[in-house]
Amino acid sequence: MSECGETRPEKALESLCFVKEVKNRCRICYTCVRECPAKAISISKSQAIVVPERCIGCGNCLKVCSQQAKKMVSSIEEVEALLKSGASVAACLAPSFPVEFQAEFDFRVLVGMTRALGFDFVTEVAFGADLVADRYREALMYNKGRQYIATTCPAIVGFVERYHPDLVPFLSPIVSPMVAMARVLRSLHGPELKIVFVGPCVAKKAEAMDPDVIGGPDAVLTFPELREIFQHAGITSNVADPCDFDPPQPRRGSLFPISHGMLQAAEIHEDLLTNDVVATDGLHNFMNALNEFAAGGMEANLVELLSCNGCIAGPGLSSKENLFQRRARVSHYASYRERTQDQEQWQRSIDHFANLDLTRSYRSLDQRITDIDEHEIAGIMKRMGKQSDEDELNCGACGYHSCREHAIAIHKGLAESEMCLPYVINEHLKTIVQLSDLNDRLATTQETLMHSERLASMGQLAAGVAHEINNPLGVVIMYTNLLLEECSKDTEFQGDLQMIAEQANRCKRIVAGLLDFARQNKVAHQPVDIRELVSATLSNLPQPENVELEISHEEIDPIAEVDRDQLIQVLLNLVVNAYDAMPDGGKLCVRTKGDDSWITFEIQDTGMGIPRENLKKLFEPFFTTKLMGKGTGLGLPVVYGIVKLHRGDISVESNADPSLGPTGSTFRVKLPREARTHSGKGVL
Ligand code: ADP
């Protein structure tokens, strides 16, 4: 394959990409990933980014992105500079131009406007298409049995080079109409001529720069870019002098932008009986056709593929018309050309360029994903909750065809696991459960805190009252005792005085209890064997006959630094309450547990249990459900005070409703094993 005798320097693949992302516009819908045949979009930090070396320039991502988060690289400045440079410049309009402009003005007006920009020649690429069509017909005629993949669509060429490199030898060695026309113009007007192609395609920008394509245009504009240049130059249809295109003029090459148009121009018939020619277009069809071709399942001699639904649906068109209206515009123009064409003149032009070199070469630019670490893929799948075949929904929400393809893309740094919708939903559900769990815990903590605060303020009040009462009470008790000593035993006052002394002492005990609750007493920390403490407490307490007692100690170091007397008080109060709760008998379990830092006492009874509504009031002074004279409601507040003085904790679990299960209560007292340096007076 010759290349016009020239060679071009190698170019980095990245420099052949003319599609870029627009920062921070992406709303991660993954439509571009889904619609990209080359999977040249990576998702990183929730933004879609074009991977230049993988991009084939089909422009699908430009068409499908509703957020305009992709843009094509503009060639406007470059072309405006060319026009100002003083060089001779030719414009070559792609045969899809009627789709862009015909609705607004006649093609002659468009030519006049283009000329007004400063172009020395305004020509039609369709003549290059006529030449190319001829070469295809010859190739098929003289190379019977050879299979060709047509190369008129640069996105298809890019796709084969990158993702089907084994099919590169099947790419037809014929240049595209754009390059053919550029070579025609240079052979007519000299090698110095600068050429600007104007068309509907982004991939053409890369084709013009491709080191394998010699003699192509110097710059490529899309139709909207041409509109912008008109605007910059203040050129409108009113100011232009209408005129026809410069020669050579085309015939059926004008049909090229329509699917099968090349076949018609070349008078190659897609005979369904012989299956010699296969033509298809659009993302899925062309990929399927190439896969089938690669698998050896295609007999056709010529496979004509277009990446868009024909060039009339290219990304470089601003028309809002539907596909059939666009098709009609191209057909009408082509039939007009055919009707008004000087057939002999056209044939002379074709013959004139019969020997023009229209060949080119291709190379493998392999971008297939290889070196797949199956172990890694399995790990990624597992992390996304895809443990079995049933978990692989292959729903396509991520933009990839299958979960496995998605996992491979993650493995290669092209995708993120958050793109998987079922995975994200699952994660959100987990978070919701965690949050509601946290919420519950927060609510419980808040309630406990409020409870502690309530008890603390009660303690403050109790402490204040107790202090005030303590002194006068001491005086009453002292004087009562003095009077008792002075008063002979048989006087009538003796009994009354004893009554005063007894009741005053009772008050003193209550005051002492309140001071305990308010943590106004001191703690005398000393190493205590908690097993011995339990047995000492229980042995001093008569055990009801109908109550079974079980004591158990976990295998731990039994020594803890506590106030022995206060702890006996705690155990006594809890055990007495437990006995009281089992008037009809039951079982009392006293357990000790612990670890290096804490020791825990557990007092569990099978008694009547504590109703839910009472649980909150248990530690409040004077709360009792016992009969008058039997309970003071100070037992648990004293326990609470002592436990807090030891910087410990007390909790209760209880069930008073037989319909919910066995009734009974468990009080748990947890104390630090070692006394902290700060001890003594409690802080409320
Ligand atoms: P008192 O024993 O003088 O009533 P406490 O402060 O020791 O005062 O107890 C307050 C209340 O808590 C008791 O009246 C009783 O209703 C309830 N209570 C405490 N321990 C138990 C228990 N083990 N089982 C059932 N109720 C209990």
XYZ file of C-alpha atoms and ligand atoms in Angstrom:
711
model
C 0.000 0.000 0.000
C 1.519 3.269 -1.037
C 1.176 6.427 0.978
C 1.741 9.126 -1.620
C 5.450 8.504 -1.143
C 5.493 10.415 2.163
C 5.774 9.399 5.767
C 4.440 11.205 8.784
C 5.872 11.217 12.296
C 4.319 8.877 14.853
C 1.671 10.518 17.044
C 0.721 9.640 20.540
C -2.699 8.003 20.486
C -3.910 10.535 23.034
C -3.343 13.390 20.588
C -5.820 11.761 18.197
C -8.692 12.197 20.635
C -10.913 15.182 19.967
C -13.520 14.544 22.633
C -12.999 15.928 26.120
C -15.032 15.992 29.296
C -16.359 19.270 30.725
C -15.299 19.442 34.348
C -17.929 18.994 37.046
C -20.873 18.813 34.642
C -21.240 15.048 34.836
C -24.262 13.849 36.822
C -23.113 10.204 36.609
C -26.025 8.684 34.735
C -23.543 6.355 32.952
C -25.346 6.857 29.633
C -22.036 7.764 27.989
C -20.441 4.594 29.374
C -23.363 2.572 28.036
C -23.290 4.227 24.611
C -19.527 4.165 24.159
C -18.670 1.209 21.919
C -15.001 1.490 22.917
C -15.658 1.766 26.656
C -13.403 4.806 26.528
C -15.108 6.553 29.426
C -13.758 6.045 32.893
C -15.620 7.027 36.026
C -13.489 8.585 38.684
C -14.648 10.533 41.720
C -18.172 10.492 40.302
C -17.142 12.173 37.046
C -17.079 10.644 33.571
C -13.687 11.148 31.961
C -12.717 10.396 28.369
C -9.800 7.966 28.092
C -8.086 9.437 25.010
C -6.125 6.396 23.870
C -9.282 4.271 23.884
C -11.518 6.848 22.149
C -12.507 6.202 18.507
C -14.126 9.614 18.094
C -17.577 8.278 17.201
C -19.071 11.143 19.216
C -21.835 9.001 20.716
C -21.058 10.418 24.151
C -21.556 13.939 22.781
C -24.941 12.979 21.419
C -26.280 11.158 24.472
C -25.091 13.399 27.307
C -28.058 15.481 28.436
C -25.776 17.608 30.638
C -23.364 18.643 27.863
C -20.605 17.191 29.997
C -18.534 16.342 26.900
C -17.273 18.647 24.197
C -15.345 18.230 21.003
C -12.039 19.982 20.588
C -12.656 23.079 18.492
C -10.730 23.746 15.280
C -12.225 27.203 14.771
C -9.147 29.209 15.770
C -6.918 27.042 13.606
C -9.132 27.558 10.541
C -9.536 31.284 11.139
C -5.744 31.544 11.339
C -5.406 29.588 8.068
C -7.793 31.971 6.353
C -5.808 34.963 7.572
C -2.450 33.420 6.658
C -2.576 34.438 3.011
C -2.264 30.832 1.904
C -4.562 29.460 -0.731
C -7.301 27.584 1.153
C -9.970 25.208 -0.105
C -13.122 24.223 1.744
C -14.394 20.663 1.164
C -17.993 20.223 2.254
C -19.095 16.750 3.230
C -22.111 15.406 1.302
C -24.267 15.646 4.433
C -24.279 19.464 4.198
C -27.926 19.534 2.940
C -28.960 18.085 6.341
C -27.396 21.039 8.126
C -28.255 23.941 5.799
C -30.829 23.027 3.173
C -33.781 23.878 5.425
C -32.472 27.448 5.743
C -31.061 28.263 2.332
C -30.137 26.912 -1.072
C -26.745 25.237 -1.430
C -25.554 28.075 -3.692
C -26.053 30.526 -0.853
C -23.989 28.273 1.409
C -21.220 28.172 -1.183
C -21.346 31.969 -1.504
C -21.151 32.394 2.284
C -18.204 30.015 2.511
C -16.416 31.828 -0.264
C -17.091 35.114 1.541
C -15.058 33.779 4.462
C -11.994 33.878 2.256
C -11.844 30.338 0.935
C -10.309 30.261 -2.539
C -12.147 27.094 -3.483
C -15.380 25.624 -2.194
C -15.732 22.025 -3.251
C -17.742 18.917 -2.564
C -16.189 15.871 -0.882
C -18.779 13.867 -2.821
C -16.481 13.885 -5.869
C -13.855 12.127 -3.709
C -16.633 9.709 -2.785
C -17.257 9.025 -6.478
C -13.583 8.152 -6.909
C -13.554 6.011 -3.764
C -16.709 4.182 -4.895
C -14.942 3.384 -8.151
C -11.932 1.966 -6.307
C -14.166 -0.272 -4.233
C -15.864 -1.617 -7.305
C -12.478 -2.353 -8.880
C -11.123 -3.955 -5.721
C -14.086 -6.330 -5.554
C -13.884 -7.055 -9.246
C -10.161 -7.789 -9.402
C -9.718 -9.468 -6.033
C -12.463 -12.031 -6.105
C -12.713 -13.984 -2.888
C -10.980 -11.299 -0.788
C -12.884 -9.881 2.103
C -12.868 -6.139 2.763
C -14.119 -4.028 5.593
C -14.979 -0.643 4.103
C -13.038 2.252 5.616
C -15.197 5.220 4.746
C -16.139 5.702 8.426
C -13.095 6.712 10.532
C -14.758 5.589 13.780
C -15.053 2.061 12.378
C -11.378 2.151 11.349
C -10.413 3.354 14.848
C -12.522 0.627 16.427
C -10.970 -2.139 14.333
C -7.429 -0.866 14.971
C -8.004 -0.718 18.728
C -10.438 -3.510 19.518
C -10.181 -5.963 16.591
C -6.507 -5.639 15.616
C -6.697 -9.121 14.083
C -9.055 -7.660 11.480
C -6.683 -4.840 10.447
C -5.573 -6.819 7.324
C -9.210 -6.819 6.189
C -9.513 -3.024 6.282
C -9.812 -1.917 2.691
C -6.604 -0.090 1.660
C -8.641 2.756 0.140
C -8.723 6.230 1.691
C -11.964 7.870 2.747
C -13.738 10.320 0.417
C -12.393 13.198 2.569
C -8.774 12.201 1.986
C -9.447 11.320 -1.664
C -10.876 14.800 -2.255
C -7.926 16.435 -0.484
C -5.524 14.527 -2.760
C -7.612 15.516 -5.828
C -7.460 19.193 -4.854
C -3.713 19.154 -4.232
C -3.099 17.449 -7.542
C -5.207 20.165 -9.196
C -3.994 23.256 -7.321
C -0.582 22.265 -6.051
C 0.811 20.791 -2.850
C 0.834 24.175 -1.075
C -2.956 24.312 -1.048
C -4.420 24.271 2.453
C -7.563 22.223 2.806
C -10.345 22.452 5.374
C -12.866 19.643 5.535
C -16.309 20.570 6.874
C -18.504 17.697 7.939
C -20.704 16.006 10.532
C -17.984 13.964 12.203
C -15.557 14.205 15.141
C -13.563 11.137 14.117
C -12.606 12.978 10.912
C -10.528 15.369 13.049
C -8.455 12.413 14.195
C -8.350 10.862 10.706
C -6.847 14.075 9.311
C -4.041 13.802 11.899
C -3.563 10.038 11.572
C 0.089 9.227 10.726
C -1.189 6.458 8.445
C -3.172 8.917 6.355
C -1.090 11.065 4.054
C -2.385 13.978 2.033
C -5.548 14.550 3.997
C -6.998 17.948 4.960
C -5.098 20.396 7.163
C -8.046 21.024 9.440
C -11.475 19.601 10.082
C -14.543 21.597 11.056
C -17.966 20.380 12.014
C -20.988 22.128 10.534
C -21.808 23.991 13.779
C -18.177 25.169 13.846
C -18.624 26.554 10.321
C -21.745 28.352 11.552
C -19.674 29.905 14.340
C -17.042 31.098 11.883
C -19.813 32.680 9.783
C -20.998 34.410 12.919
C -17.493 35.662 13.864
C -17.114 37.043 10.343
C -20.627 38.549 10.334
C -21.584 36.567 7.247
C -25.263 35.830 6.728
C -27.237 34.349 3.856
C -28.335 37.873 2.856
C -24.860 39.160 2.149
C -23.549 36.134 0.228
C -23.352 35.965 -3.579
C -24.922 32.612 -4.454
C -22.733 30.432 -6.688
C -22.063 26.797 -7.461
C -19.330 24.576 -6.035
C -15.945 24.561 -7.689
C -15.151 21.583 -9.875
C -14.744 18.687 -9.957
C -18.381 18.087 -9.228
C -19.844 14.829 -7.999
C -22.524 12.443 -9.080
C -23.766 9.718 -6.782
C -21.013 10.283 -4.223
C -23.554 12.671 -2.700
C -25.343 9.575 -1.382
C -22.421 8.479 0.790
C -23.805 9.858 4.077
C -26.814 7.565 3.859
C -26.452 3.955 4.922
C -25.862 1.833 1.766
C -25.117 5.082 -0.119
C -21.586 4.037 -0.909
C -22.856 0.793 -2.420
C -25.269 2.665 -4.649
C -22.613 5.151 -5.699
C -20.277 2.285 -6.596
C -23.110 0.386 -8.217
C -22.348 -2.545 -5.976
C -25.523 -4.417 -5.233
C -26.322 -5.872 -1.871
C -27.694 -9.102 -3.281
C -29.487 -11.013 -0.556
C -29.101 -14.227 -2.573
C -25.327 -14.050 -2.957
C -24.653 -12.392 0.407
C -21.558 -10.779 -1.176
C -22.107 -7.443 0.502
C -23.243 -6.662 3.999
C -24.033 -3.100 5.033
C -25.155 -1.994 8.453
C -24.934 1.000 10.733
C -25.309 2.121 14.322
C -23.483 1.217 17.481
C -24.849 -2.254 18.196
C -25.096 -3.412 14.603
C -21.529 -2.533 13.687
C -20.158 -4.172 16.833
C -22.169 -7.336 16.194
C -21.054 -7.398 12.572
C -17.378 -7.102 13.553
C -17.714 -9.786 16.219
C -19.287 -12.078 13.659
C -16.615 -11.224 11.122
C -13.892 -11.958 13.692
C -15.548 -15.252 14.565
C -15.334 -16.214 10.885
C -19.090 -16.254 10.503
C -19.262 -13.760 7.666
C -18.836 -14.741 4.029
C -19.380 -11.296 2.526
C -16.672 -9.789 0.319
C -17.508 -6.278 1.413
C -18.731 -5.231 4.808
C -19.773 -1.596 4.866
C -20.168 -0.303 8.408
C -21.055 3.146 9.652
C -20.755 4.030 13.325
C -23.698 6.456 13.327
C -26.992 5.784 11.542
C -25.235 7.057 8.473
C -23.234 10.310 8.434
C -26.590 12.134 8.383
C -26.787 11.293 12.112
C -23.241 12.396 12.929
C -22.464 14.313 16.133
C -21.252 17.332 14.134
C -24.728 18.266 12.877
C -27.054 20.705 14.615
C -30.200 19.704 12.717
C -33.183 18.747 14.841
C -34.894 16.914 11.985
C -35.552 13.203 12.262
C -33.517 10.602 10.409
C -35.956 10.228 7.508
C -36.208 13.957 6.914
C -32.424 14.133 6.895
C -32.240 11.223 4.478
C -34.723 12.952 2.194
C -32.586 16.117 2.150
C -29.513 14.178 0.987
C -31.527 12.151 -1.572
C -33.128 15.285 -3.028
C -29.789 16.981 -3.410
C -28.155 13.875 -4.937
C -30.984 13.426 -7.446
C -30.803 17.123 -8.356
C -27.081 16.730 -8.976
C -27.616 13.627 -11.090
C -30.309 15.351 -13.152
C -28.300 18.485 -13.807
C -24.904 16.809 -14.109
C -22.909 16.993 -17.333
C -22.300 13.268 -17.510
C -19.419 13.480 -19.970
C -17.642 16.167 -18.031
C -17.986 14.098 -14.865
C -16.614 10.994 -16.604
C -13.642 13.030 -17.878
C -12.912 14.158 -14.324
C -13.134 10.612 -13.038
C -10.826 9.388 -15.792
C -8.438 12.241 -15.072
C -7.896 10.927 -11.563
C -7.914 7.264 -12.498
C -4.272 6.932 -11.506
C -4.400 9.118 -8.410
C -3.024 7.192 -5.467
C -5.964 6.589 -3.147
C -4.364 3.993 -0.913
C -3.504 4.088 2.743
C -2.281 1.756 5.467
C -3.458 0.794 8.958
C -1.871 -0.543 12.078
C -2.838 -2.322 15.224
C -3.411 0.133 18.066
C -4.481 -2.661 20.379
C -6.430 -1.372 23.393
C -8.074 -4.631 24.317
C -8.115 -5.369 28.021
C -5.839 -8.273 28.746
C -3.937 -9.548 31.835
C -7.109 -10.105 33.763
C -6.362 -11.327 37.255
C -9.275 -13.717 37.876
C -8.584 -13.748 41.591
C -8.859 -9.966 41.679
C -12.067 -10.036 39.590
C -13.603 -12.570 41.982
C -12.684 -10.288 44.903
C -14.257 -7.236 43.221
C -17.432 -9.195 42.439
C -17.617 -10.391 46.020
C -17.192 -6.867 47.360
C -20.157 -5.825 45.200
C -22.226 -8.632 46.733
C -22.044 -10.880 43.666
C -21.277 -14.171 45.312
C -23.135 -16.457 42.919
C -24.542 -16.500 39.380
C -27.949 -15.401 40.696
C -26.376 -12.252 42.161
C -25.069 -11.264 38.722
C -28.111 -9.397 37.469
C -26.308 -8.042 34.392
C -28.839 -5.200 34.499
C -26.584 -2.814 32.585
C -27.323 0.114 34.930
C -23.570 0.676 35.294
C -23.164 1.053 31.538
C -21.434 -2.289 31.060
C -23.075 -5.295 29.458
C -22.411 -7.630 32.356
C -21.330 -7.566 35.986
C -18.133 -9.299 34.963
C -17.315 -6.610 32.369
C -17.944 -3.995 35.055
C -15.662 -5.825 37.492
C -12.924 -5.989 34.835
C -13.305 -2.248 34.232
C -12.967 -1.633 37.990
C -9.894 -3.867 38.014
C -8.369 -1.748 35.230
C -9.214 1.543 36.952
C -11.917 2.481 34.439
C -14.918 2.132 36.706
C -16.074 2.305 40.323
C -18.149 -0.185 42.289
C -20.611 2.619 43.124
C -21.761 2.408 39.486
C -23.556 -0.844 40.335
C -27.148 0.091 41.196
C -28.075 -3.099 43.114
C -24.839 -2.757 45.113
C -25.525 0.905 45.928
C -29.135 0.132 46.917
C -27.881 -2.656 49.160
C -25.271 -0.410 50.738
C -27.883 2.279 51.333
C -30.201 -0.240 52.943
C -27.354 -1.347 55.200
C -26.637 2.279 56.080
C -30.309 2.871 56.855
C -30.318 -0.139 59.203
C -27.088 1.082 60.822
C -28.492 4.581 61.167
C -31.709 3.388 62.729
C -29.670 1.211 65.090
C -27.521 4.220 65.958
C -30.663 6.287 66.386
C -32.075 3.744 68.824
C -28.817 3.705 70.759
C -28.737 7.472 70.778
C -32.298 7.602 72.072
C -31.443 5.123 74.844
C -28.305 7.060 75.763
C -30.287 10.292 75.772
C -32.886 8.741 78.035
C -30.208 7.383 80.369
C -28.569 10.779 80.446
C -31.814 12.517 81.265
C -32.454 9.935 83.941
C -29.001 10.464 85.443
C -29.496 14.232 85.364
C -32.852 13.869 87.097
C -31.299 11.687 89.768
C -28.389 14.100 90.115
C -30.677 17.069 90.743
C -32.712 14.985 93.172
C -29.466 14.098 94.891
C -28.564 17.760 95.198
C -31.912 18.520 96.771
C -31.705 15.473 99.037
C -28.190 16.395 100.125
C -29.281 19.966 100.957
C -32.290 18.813 102.976
C -30.298 16.055 104.723
C -27.603 18.507 105.806
C -30.167 20.953 107.174
C -32.024 18.211 109.041
C -28.911 16.412 110.292
C -27.917 19.073 112.852
C -31.307 19.716 114.486
C -31.877 15.961 114.428
C -28.592 15.406 116.266
C -29.732 17.922 118.893
C -33.139 16.179 119.259
C -31.492 12.757 119.639
C -28.880 14.062 122.098
C -31.435 15.849 124.318
C -33.857 12.922 124.150
C -31.078 10.600 125.318
C -30.118 13.057 128.079
C -33.743 13.247 129.210
C -34.009 9.455 129.057
C -30.945 9.140 131.291
C -32.267 11.727 133.756
C -35.818 10.531 133.801
C -36.545 7.560 136.157
C -37.751 4.432 134.370
C -41.230 4.384 135.905
C -42.209 7.932 134.973
C -44.993 8.369 132.453
C -42.594 10.207 130.100
C -40.230 7.261 129.760
C -42.274 5.590 126.980
C -42.849 8.882 125.167
C -39.168 9.760 125.267
C -38.223 6.339 123.928
C -40.700 6.806 121.101
C -39.098 10.209 120.285
C -35.616 8.631 120.338
C -36.697 5.733 118.097
C -38.396 7.957 115.530
C -35.525 10.437 115.610
C -33.097 7.575 114.971
C -35.311 6.426 112.115
C -35.073 9.912 110.664
C -31.311 9.772 111.099
C -31.182 6.535 109.124
C -33.276 8.110 106.380
C -30.991 11.144 106.312
C -27.955 8.835 106.146
C -29.615 7.015 103.227
C -30.235 10.319 101.468
C -26.617 11.303 101.949
C -25.550 7.958 100.494
C -27.802 8.525 97.511
C -26.440 12.021 97.079
C -22.951 10.577 97.231
C -21.978 12.857 100.048
C -20.120 10.113 101.893
C -16.577 8.977 101.494
C -15.373 5.729 99.965
C -12.729 3.817 101.851
C -11.122 1.822 99.046
C -9.364 -1.346 100.118
C -8.539 -4.618 98.387
C -11.546 -6.859 98.928
C -12.134 -10.484 97.919
C -15.489 -10.185 96.225
C -16.299 -13.894 96.681
C -15.809 -13.525 100.401
C -17.870 -10.324 100.280
C -20.797 -12.173 98.679
C -20.732 -15.036 101.173
C -20.344 -12.642 104.145
C -23.404 -10.668 102.970
C -25.593 -13.669 102.329
C -24.620 -15.469 105.555
C -25.811 -12.479 107.611
C -29.191 -12.537 105.929
C -31.861 -15.115 106.749
C -32.756 -16.963 103.558
C -36.497 -17.602 103.041
C -37.205 -21.313 103.008
C -39.071 -21.265 99.738
C -36.210 -19.556 97.864
C -33.438 -21.551 96.268
C -30.062 -19.802 96.285
C -27.377 -20.287 93.695
C -24.015 -18.548 93.909
C -21.526 -18.730 91.051
C -18.166 -17.045 90.489
C -16.428 -16.744 87.147
C -12.771 -17.807 87.113
C -11.271 -14.355 87.586
C -8.998 -12.588 90.003
C -11.433 -12.005 92.944
C -9.629 -8.989 94.403
C -11.050 -5.504 93.757
C -10.435 -2.140 95.396
C -13.819 -1.199 96.858
C -15.355 0.062 100.079
C -16.213 -3.223 101.785
C -19.002 -1.901 104.042
C -20.626 0.077 101.262
C -20.524 -2.903 98.924
C -22.120 -5.120 101.593
C -24.856 -2.487 101.803
C -25.336 -2.654 98.016
C -25.588 -6.442 97.945
C -27.852 -6.482 101.011
C -30.317 -3.999 99.504
C -30.458 -5.855 96.187
C -30.836 -9.301 97.756
C -33.511 -8.094 100.213
C -35.472 -6.621 97.302
C -35.103 -9.904 95.410
C -36.390 -11.922 98.367
C -39.279 -9.444 98.756
C -40.137 -9.930 95.094
C -40.545 -13.702 95.599
C -43.179 -14.041 98.383
C -44.265 -17.355 96.892
C -40.746 -18.631 96.525
C -38.390 -18.839 93.577
C -34.730 -18.809 92.779
C -32.053 -16.262 93.521
C -28.800 -16.361 91.574
C -25.849 -14.269 92.665
C -22.989 -14.223 90.199
C -19.655 -12.507 90.028
C -17.920 -11.909 86.743
C -15.245 -9.635 85.385
C -12.109 -8.957 83.436
C -8.856 -7.108 84.019
C -10.589 -3.763 84.465
C -14.048 -4.460 85.813
C -15.940 -6.686 88.197
C -19.663 -7.312 87.903
C -22.239 -8.529 90.391
C -25.406 -10.007 89.028
C -28.432 -10.505 91.294
C -31.154 -12.369 89.473
C -34.520 -13.391 90.882
C -37.542 -15.173 89.501
C -39.908 -12.841 91.337
C -42.831 -10.733 90.188
C -40.680 -8.432 88.065
C -40.877 -4.665 87.721
C -43.535 -3.099 85.456
C -42.060 -1.057 82.587
C -43.497 2.205 83.894
C -41.688 1.729 87.234
C -38.273 1.035 85.759
C -37.494 4.730 85.354
C -38.436 5.576 88.927
C -36.510 2.786 90.664
C -33.571 4.892 91.783
C -35.590 7.904 92.858
C -35.653 8.426 96.624
C -38.858 7.309 98.339
C -40.187 5.374 95.371
C -41.619 2.173 96.800
C -44.372 -0.261 95.952
C -44.081 -1.949 99.309
C -46.615 -1.552 102.119
C -46.379 1.334 104.589
C -43.695 0.607 107.110
C -42.212 -2.171 104.974
C -40.414 -0.070 102.415
C -38.821 3.374 102.570
C -37.947 3.668 98.906
C -34.326 4.392 99.846
C -32.750 0.972 99.192
C -32.069 1.418 95.486
C -31.166 5.157 95.712
C -28.522 4.178 98.297
C -27.267 1.414 95.968
C -27.181 3.916 93.116
C -25.259 6.452 95.175
C -22.647 3.919 96.303
C -22.186 2.529 92.800
C -21.686 6.028 91.393
C -19.267 6.838 94.245
C -17.233 3.882 93.010
C -17.495 5.277 89.437
C -19.433 2.233 88.439
C -22.718 1.529 86.751
C -25.978 -0.181 87.589
C -28.546 -1.573 85.142
C -31.788 -3.532 85.414
C -33.509 -6.022 83.163
C -36.945 -7.101 84.217
C -40.140 -8.707 83.024
C -43.361 -8.325 84.973
C -45.655 -9.674 82.229
C -46.052 -13.462 82.331
C -47.459 -13.401 78.788
C -44.027 -12.279 77.584
C -42.111 -15.031 79.365
C -40.890 -15.939 82.848
C -41.087 -12.988 85.222
C -38.170 -11.783 87.298
C -35.458 -9.160 87.517
C -31.712 -8.992 87.091
C -29.710 -6.160 88.643
C -26.170 -5.753 87.291
C -23.577 -3.729 89.186
C -20.354 -3.020 87.317
C -17.431 -1.501 89.227
C -13.888 -0.594 88.251
C -11.482 -3.137 89.668
C -8.980 -0.490 90.717
C -9.742 2.644 92.679
C -8.884 5.807 90.805
C -6.593 8.279 92.518
C -9.526 10.681 92.718
C -11.862 9.320 95.376
C -13.737 10.406 98.432
C -16.494 12.975 98.128
C -18.816 12.140 95.336
C -19.498 14.628 92.620
C -23.086 14.790 91.591
P -37.979 -0.309 98.968
O -37.391 -1.639 98.950
O -37.940 0.340 100.320
O -39.318 -0.195 98.356
P -36.069 0.264 97.046
O -35.502 1.558 96.563
O -35.093 -0.731 97.448
O -37.056 0.650 98.145
O -36.985 -0.322 95.944
C -37.909 0.501 95.277
C -38.924 -0.352 94.552
O -38.349 -1.026 93.498
C -39.542 -1.451 95.360
O -40.602 -0.976 96.170
C -40.022 -2.395 94.298
O -41.237 -1.949 93.762
C -39.014 -2.228 93.241
N -38.023 -3.320 93.278
C -36.734 -3.251 93.636
N -36.119 -4.437 93.465
C -37.051 -5.287 92.937
C -37.025 -6.664 92.508
N -35.941 -7.428 92.617
N -38.177 -7.176 92.020
C -39.305 -6.435 91.914
N -39.381 -5.127 92.290
C -38.264 -4.563 92.796
